[in-house]
Amino acid sequence: MQQVILITGASTGIGALSARALAAAGHIVYASMRDTQGRNAPRVRALRDDAARHGGDLRALELDVLSQASADAAIAAILAEQGRLDVVVHNAGGLVTGPMEAFAPDEIQHVFDTNVIGAQRVNKAALPAMRARGSGLLLWVGSSTTRGGFPPFMGPYAAAKAAMDSIAVTMAYELTRFGIETSIVTPGAFTRGTAHFPNAGKPADRSTSAAYARYEGLMDQVAERLSALTPPDADPQAVAGEIVRVVGLPAGQRPFRTVIDFIGDGAQAVSEVAEQARIDFARRIGIADLLSIHPAA
């Protein structure tokens, strides 16, 4: 069934790959990003060219997750054009790397604003219409750092992804009685196919970063080891493919969490245990009905 889908952070990486894959699968896809008339104008043209070549319904949309007004305007535009919004893919985010001590509080706040609060702004704009219809899907693009092993010097990013994951779990319970499903697609580390690490931000406090010189070269060693552990067929397109699969499943049959991990960081094993614990606890406290969607009253 054709669905109307919004993807945040769709200018590059998994967001752009997913936008194209969902459009190719026959959905109406709004690929949102900041500055569509300026810095990202070439990416907007690339999306339009791709849609023209392959015949998919792929539309670029201005949306800055740091602005509630921008989120409100973007959702309003979708509803005006389509009359509904079926799926929100929370993909917007940004990676920073460096010693935790070196990050100023406002730098950490910015990471959380992008990776966590940004999703809340979009939800505030999108959920009233989804609740009114009594159906929908929130699909969160998480990170295996929340369940598996990960190296040092990724503190703000890992903490923000853990916070986002916790909010997704909380909202899953709170939305089932409105017929709105939750699914968390959890990518592992990819050493090829995205600019996630090359584009990572750094702390402005260079003197404190320099004090960690005894760790110099460690992240390069980690990157080399990750590359060695990564099989040749590992591609972030697999994450886009999983998003297409989850979206295409019938309502009520979508998995709560899936992990796309090619290096075996442990996220899959931990997720299975954590999910069973979540289900068991929900049953013990009498909220098992909130584990699956219900038609809106």
Short mmCIF file of N, CA and C in Angstrom, two decimals, residues 99-111 156 202-205:
data_model
loop_
_atom_site.label_atom_id
_atom_site.label_comp_id
_atom_site.label_asym_id
_atom_site.label_seq_id
_atom_site.Cartn_x
_atom_site.Cartn_y
_atom_site.Cartn_z
N PRO A 99 37.49 13.85 23.11
CA PRO A 99 37.45 13.55 24.53
C PRO A 99 36.22 14.20 25.19
N MET A 100 35.53 13.45 26.00
CA MET A 100 34.32 13.98 26.63
C MET A 100 34.61 15.26 27.42
N GLU A 101 35.73 15.30 28.09
CA GLU A 101 36.09 16.47 28.89
C GLU A 101 36.18 17.73 28.05
N ALA A 102 36.57 17.59 26.79
CA ALA A 102 36.82 18.76 25.94
C ALA A 102 35.54 19.44 25.46
N PHE A 103 34.41 18.75 25.52
CA PHE A 103 33.17 19.34 25.02
C PHE A 103 32.60 20.33 26.03
N ALA A 104 32.31 21.53 25.57
CA ALA A 104 31.61 22.51 26.40
C ALA A 104 30.16 22.07 26.57
N PRO A 105 29.52 22.45 27.68
CA PRO A 105 28.12 22.06 27.87
C PRO A 105 27.22 22.46 26.71
N ASP A 106 27.45 23.63 26.12
CA ASP A 106 26.58 24.04 25.01
C ASP A 106 26.81 23.20 23.76
N GLU A 107 28.02 22.66 23.60
CA GLU A 107 28.27 21.76 22.48
C GLU A 107 27.52 20.44 22.67
N ILE A 108 27.52 19.92 23.89
CA ILE A 108 26.77 18.71 24.19
C ILE A 108 25.27 18.97 24.01
N GLN A 109 24.85 20.15 24.47
CA GLN A 109 23.44 20.52 24.32
C GLN A 109 23.04 20.53 22.86
N HIS A 110 23.91 21.01 21.99
CA HIS A 110 23.61 21.04 20.55
C HIS A 110 23.46 19.63 19.99
N VAL A 111 24.30 18.71 20.44
CA VAL A 111 24.20 17.32 19.99
C VAL A 111 22.85 16.74 20.38
N PRO A 156 29.19 12.31 23.62
CA PRO A 156 27.93 13.05 23.43
C PRO A 156 26.98 12.36 22.46
N LYS A 202 33.98 18.27 16.06
CA LYS A 202 35.02 18.17 17.08
C LYS A 202 34.77 19.23 18.15
N PRO A 203 35.25 19.01 19.37
CA PRO A 203 35.11 20.04 20.39
C PRO A 203 35.97 21.26 20.07
N ALA A 204 35.47 22.44 20.42
CA ALA A 204 36.21 23.68 20.15
C ALA A 204 37.42 23.82 21.07
N ASP A 205 37.38 23.19 22.23
CA ASP A 205 38.46 23.29 23.22
C ASP A 205 39.64 22.42 22.79
#
